[in-house]
Short mmCIF file of C-alpha atoms in Angstrom, two decimals:
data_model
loop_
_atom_site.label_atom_id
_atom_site.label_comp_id
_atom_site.label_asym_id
_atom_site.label_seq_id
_atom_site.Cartn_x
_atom_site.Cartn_y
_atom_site.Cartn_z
CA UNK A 1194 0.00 0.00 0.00
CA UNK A 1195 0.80 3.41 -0.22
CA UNK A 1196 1.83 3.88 3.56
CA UNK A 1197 1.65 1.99 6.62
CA UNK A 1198 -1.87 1.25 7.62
CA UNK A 1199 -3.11 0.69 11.66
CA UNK A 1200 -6.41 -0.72 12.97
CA UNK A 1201 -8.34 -0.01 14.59
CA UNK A 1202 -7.77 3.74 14.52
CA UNK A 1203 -9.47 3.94 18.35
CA UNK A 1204 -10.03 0.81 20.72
CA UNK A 1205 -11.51 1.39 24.34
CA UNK A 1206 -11.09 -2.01 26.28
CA UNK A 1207 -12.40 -3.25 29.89
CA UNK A 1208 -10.01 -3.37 32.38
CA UNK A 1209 -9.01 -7.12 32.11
CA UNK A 1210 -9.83 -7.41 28.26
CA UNK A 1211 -7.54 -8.84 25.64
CA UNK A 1212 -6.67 -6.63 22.77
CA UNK A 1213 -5.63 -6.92 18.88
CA UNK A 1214 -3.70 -4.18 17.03
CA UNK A 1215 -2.76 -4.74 13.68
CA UNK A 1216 -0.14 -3.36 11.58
CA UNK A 1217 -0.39 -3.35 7.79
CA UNK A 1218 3.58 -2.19 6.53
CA UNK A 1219 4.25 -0.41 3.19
CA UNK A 1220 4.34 -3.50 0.57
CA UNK A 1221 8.00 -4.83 0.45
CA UNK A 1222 9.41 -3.14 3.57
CA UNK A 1223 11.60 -6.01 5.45
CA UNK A 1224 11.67 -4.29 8.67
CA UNK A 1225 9.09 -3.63 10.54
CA UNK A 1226 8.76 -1.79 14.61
CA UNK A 1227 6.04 -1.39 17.16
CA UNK A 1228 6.17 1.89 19.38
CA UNK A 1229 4.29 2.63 22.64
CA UNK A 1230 3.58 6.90 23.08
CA UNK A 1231 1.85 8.12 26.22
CA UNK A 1232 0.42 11.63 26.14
CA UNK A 1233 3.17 13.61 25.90
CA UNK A 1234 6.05 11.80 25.90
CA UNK A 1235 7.85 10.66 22.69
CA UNK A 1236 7.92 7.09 20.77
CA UNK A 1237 9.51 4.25 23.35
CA UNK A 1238 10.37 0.85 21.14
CA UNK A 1239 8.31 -2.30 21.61
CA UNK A 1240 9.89 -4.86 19.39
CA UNK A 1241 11.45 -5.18 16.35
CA UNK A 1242 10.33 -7.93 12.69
CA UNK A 1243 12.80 -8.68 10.03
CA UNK A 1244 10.22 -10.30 7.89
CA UNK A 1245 8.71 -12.93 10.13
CA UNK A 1246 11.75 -12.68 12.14
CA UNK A 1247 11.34 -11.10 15.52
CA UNK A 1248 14.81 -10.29 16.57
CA UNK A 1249 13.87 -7.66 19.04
CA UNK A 1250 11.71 -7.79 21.84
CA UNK A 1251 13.59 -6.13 24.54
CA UNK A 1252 11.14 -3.24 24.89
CA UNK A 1253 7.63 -4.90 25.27
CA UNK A 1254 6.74 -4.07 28.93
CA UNK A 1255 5.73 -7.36 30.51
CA UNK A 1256 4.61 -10.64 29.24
CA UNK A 1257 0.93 -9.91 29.00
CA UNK A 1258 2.38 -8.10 25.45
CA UNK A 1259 2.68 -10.24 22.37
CA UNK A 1260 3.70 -9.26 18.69
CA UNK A 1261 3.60 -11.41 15.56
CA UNK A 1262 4.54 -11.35 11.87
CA UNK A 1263 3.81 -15.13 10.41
CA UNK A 1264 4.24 -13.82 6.98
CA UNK A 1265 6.72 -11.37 7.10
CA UNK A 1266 3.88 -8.68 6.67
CA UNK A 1267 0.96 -7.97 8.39
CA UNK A 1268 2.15 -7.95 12.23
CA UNK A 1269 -0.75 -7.87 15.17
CA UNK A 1270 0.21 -6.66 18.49
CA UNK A 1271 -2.27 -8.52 21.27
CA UNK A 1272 -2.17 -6.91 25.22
CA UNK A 1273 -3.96 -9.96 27.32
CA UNK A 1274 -5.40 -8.80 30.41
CA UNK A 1275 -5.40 -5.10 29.64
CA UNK A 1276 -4.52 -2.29 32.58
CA UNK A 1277 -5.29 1.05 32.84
CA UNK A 1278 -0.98 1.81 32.39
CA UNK A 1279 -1.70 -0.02 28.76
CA UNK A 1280 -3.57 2.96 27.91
CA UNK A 1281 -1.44 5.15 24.94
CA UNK A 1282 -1.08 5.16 21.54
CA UNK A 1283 0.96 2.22 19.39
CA UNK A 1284 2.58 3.44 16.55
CA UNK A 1285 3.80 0.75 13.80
CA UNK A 1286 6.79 1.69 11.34
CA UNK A 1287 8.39 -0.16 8.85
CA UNK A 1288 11.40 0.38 6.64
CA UNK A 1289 13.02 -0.63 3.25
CA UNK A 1290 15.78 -2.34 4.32
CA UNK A 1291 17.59 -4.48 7.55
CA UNK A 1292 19.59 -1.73 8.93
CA UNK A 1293 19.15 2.21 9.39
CA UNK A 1294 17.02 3.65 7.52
CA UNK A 1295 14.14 6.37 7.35
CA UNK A 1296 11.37 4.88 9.52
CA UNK A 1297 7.81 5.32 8.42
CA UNK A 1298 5.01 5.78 10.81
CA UNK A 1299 1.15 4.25 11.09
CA UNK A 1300 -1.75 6.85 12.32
CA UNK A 1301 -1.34 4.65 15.62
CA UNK A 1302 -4.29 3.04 17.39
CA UNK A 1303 -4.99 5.06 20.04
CA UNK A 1304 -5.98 2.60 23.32
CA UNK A 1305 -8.07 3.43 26.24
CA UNK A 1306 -8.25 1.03 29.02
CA UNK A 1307 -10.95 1.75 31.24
CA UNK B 753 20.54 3.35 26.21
CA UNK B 754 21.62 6.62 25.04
CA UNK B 755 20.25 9.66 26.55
CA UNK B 756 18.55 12.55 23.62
CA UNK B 757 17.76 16.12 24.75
CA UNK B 758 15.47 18.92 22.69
CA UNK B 759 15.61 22.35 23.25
CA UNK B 760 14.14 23.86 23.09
CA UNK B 761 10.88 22.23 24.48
CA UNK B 762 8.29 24.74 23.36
CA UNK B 763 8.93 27.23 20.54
CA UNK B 764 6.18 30.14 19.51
CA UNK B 765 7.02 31.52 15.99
CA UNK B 766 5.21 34.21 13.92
CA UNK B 767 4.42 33.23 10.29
CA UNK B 768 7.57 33.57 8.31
CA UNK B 769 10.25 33.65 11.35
CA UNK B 770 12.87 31.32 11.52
CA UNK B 771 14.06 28.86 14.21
CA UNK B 772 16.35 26.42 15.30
CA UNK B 773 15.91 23.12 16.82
CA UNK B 774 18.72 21.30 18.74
CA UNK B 775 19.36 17.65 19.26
CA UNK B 776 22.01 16.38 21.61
CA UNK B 777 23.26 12.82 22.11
CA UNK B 778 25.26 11.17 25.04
CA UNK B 779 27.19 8.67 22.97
CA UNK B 780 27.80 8.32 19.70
CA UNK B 781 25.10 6.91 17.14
CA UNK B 782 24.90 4.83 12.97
CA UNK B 783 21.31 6.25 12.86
CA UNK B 784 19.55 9.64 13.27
CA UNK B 785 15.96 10.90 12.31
CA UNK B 786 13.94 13.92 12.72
CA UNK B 787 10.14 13.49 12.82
CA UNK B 788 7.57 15.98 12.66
CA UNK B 789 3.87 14.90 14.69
CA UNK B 790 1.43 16.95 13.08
CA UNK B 791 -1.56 17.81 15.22
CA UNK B 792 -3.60 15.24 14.39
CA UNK B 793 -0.86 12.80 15.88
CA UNK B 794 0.76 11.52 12.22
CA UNK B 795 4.84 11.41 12.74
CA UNK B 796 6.49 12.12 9.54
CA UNK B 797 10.23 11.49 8.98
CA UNK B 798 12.03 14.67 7.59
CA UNK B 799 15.41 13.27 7.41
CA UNK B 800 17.54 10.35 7.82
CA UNK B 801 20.91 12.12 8.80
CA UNK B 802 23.26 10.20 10.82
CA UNK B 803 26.00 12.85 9.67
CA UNK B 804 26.17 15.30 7.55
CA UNK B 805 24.12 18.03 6.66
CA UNK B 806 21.01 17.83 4.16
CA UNK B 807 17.63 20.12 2.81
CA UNK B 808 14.13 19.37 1.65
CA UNK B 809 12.47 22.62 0.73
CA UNK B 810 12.49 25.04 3.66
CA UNK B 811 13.89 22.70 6.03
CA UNK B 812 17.29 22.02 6.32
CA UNK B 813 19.57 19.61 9.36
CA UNK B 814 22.93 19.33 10.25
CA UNK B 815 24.61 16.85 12.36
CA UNK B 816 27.75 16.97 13.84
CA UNK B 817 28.38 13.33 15.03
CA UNK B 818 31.99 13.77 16.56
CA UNK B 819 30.09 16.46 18.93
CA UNK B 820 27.10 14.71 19.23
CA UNK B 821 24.28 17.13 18.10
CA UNK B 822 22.63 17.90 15.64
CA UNK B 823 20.52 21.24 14.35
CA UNK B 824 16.99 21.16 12.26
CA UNK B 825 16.19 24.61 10.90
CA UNK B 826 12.67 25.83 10.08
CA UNK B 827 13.11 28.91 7.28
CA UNK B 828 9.65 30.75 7.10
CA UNK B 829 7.30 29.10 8.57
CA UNK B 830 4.36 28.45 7.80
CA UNK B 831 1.21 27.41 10.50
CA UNK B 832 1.00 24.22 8.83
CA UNK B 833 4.58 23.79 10.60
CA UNK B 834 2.94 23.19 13.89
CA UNK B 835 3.49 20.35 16.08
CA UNK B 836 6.09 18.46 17.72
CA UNK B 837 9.06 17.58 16.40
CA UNK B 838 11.06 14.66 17.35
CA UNK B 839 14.73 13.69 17.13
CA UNK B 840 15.56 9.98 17.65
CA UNK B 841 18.60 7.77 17.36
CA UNK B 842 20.03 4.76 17.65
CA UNK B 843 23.23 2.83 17.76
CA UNK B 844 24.12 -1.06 18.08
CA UNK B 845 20.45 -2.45 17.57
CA UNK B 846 17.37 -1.75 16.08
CA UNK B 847 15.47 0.54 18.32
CA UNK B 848 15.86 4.12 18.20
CA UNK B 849 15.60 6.63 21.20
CA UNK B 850 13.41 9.46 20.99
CA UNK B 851 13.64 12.82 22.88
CA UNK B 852 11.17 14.99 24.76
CA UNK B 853 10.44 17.02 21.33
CA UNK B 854 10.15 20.00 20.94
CA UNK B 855 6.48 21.70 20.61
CA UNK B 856 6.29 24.27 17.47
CA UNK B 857 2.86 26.68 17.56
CA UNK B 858 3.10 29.04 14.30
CA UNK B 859 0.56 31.72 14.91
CA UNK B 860 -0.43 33.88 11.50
#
């Protein structure tokens, strides 16, 4: 696609709920990142995909986070159990190629846990 | 990880002033991006500039890697310029760090 796509755009959960954000990359882009953003505050990393490869995880809070990439494309990001300090917006990004270069950003799905 | 500072952290322009943006990092860095968050909460990379200096249009960085800084200049602005921009960087590893940003309100 043209960019990188993010659904839902807006996702209010129950205390306790599980949660599915999905990540839809520019077509071809190898590398592909998941960012946490709470109000104010810039980007922190989640985890990183080479294709289906996830090679990074170092920066997913606690085990109750979960990110997958079967295909080396679409990538879903689940929360189980969701708590109120889940709440904030997850960006997706992918780029080109397998080391540095430019990162491009989702809309984000903005998460409210209630 | 390595430690980024904006400054500065809120910036009020007139339409058609000029400003600077600053970026400083505690160790030394292979990747460096600016990002611009327009209101509506869309980040959009402005440049990929690990070193060196480069410009797109009115907007022009420079960084200075042996110092560990680097500069992103707004030439007049316009109130579409708005939002927060972002500098982020990274070293060994995939993740980059991203500072504070620095909020940008053009008023007409």
């Amino acid at each position: 696609g043209a960019g990188v796509s993010q659904s839902p755009r807006y996702k209010v959960a129950k205390r306790g709920q599980d949660v599915a954000l999905r990540c839809d990359p520019i077509s071809g882009h190898v590398s592909l990142f998941w960012y946490q953003q709470a109000l104010g505050q810039g980007p922190e990393f989640l985890t990183y995909f080479q294709n289906e490869a996830q090679l990074d995880k170092s920066g997913l809070p606690s085990d109750r986070f979960f990110a997958e990439r079967p295909e080396g494309s679409v990538s879903t990001l689940k929360i189980q159990r969701t708590q109120q300090e889940d709440s904030a917006v997850y960006l997706c990004a992918s780029s080109s190629g397998t080391g540095w270069e430019p990162l491009h950003f989702g809309n984000g799905t903005r998460l409210t846990v209630t | 990880g390595i430690q980024v500072e904006q400054s500065p952290p809120d910036l009020i322009l007139q339409e058609g002033a000029n400003s600077t943006l600053r970026c400083n990092f505690s160790d030394s860095v292979n990747n460096l991006q600016w990002f611009h968050q327009n209101p509506w909460g869309q980040l959009i990379n402005l440049f990929y500039i690990p070193s060196g200096t480069k410009q797109n249009g009115r907007l022009s960085a420079t960084t200075v890697a042996t110092e560990r800084y680097s500069l992103l200049y707004i030439s007049s602005s316009q109130t579409t310029d708005s939002g927060v921009y972002f500098c982020a960087v990274g070293a060994f590893g995939y993740a980059l760090n991203f500072g504070k940003g620095t909020s940008l309100l053009v008023t007409p």
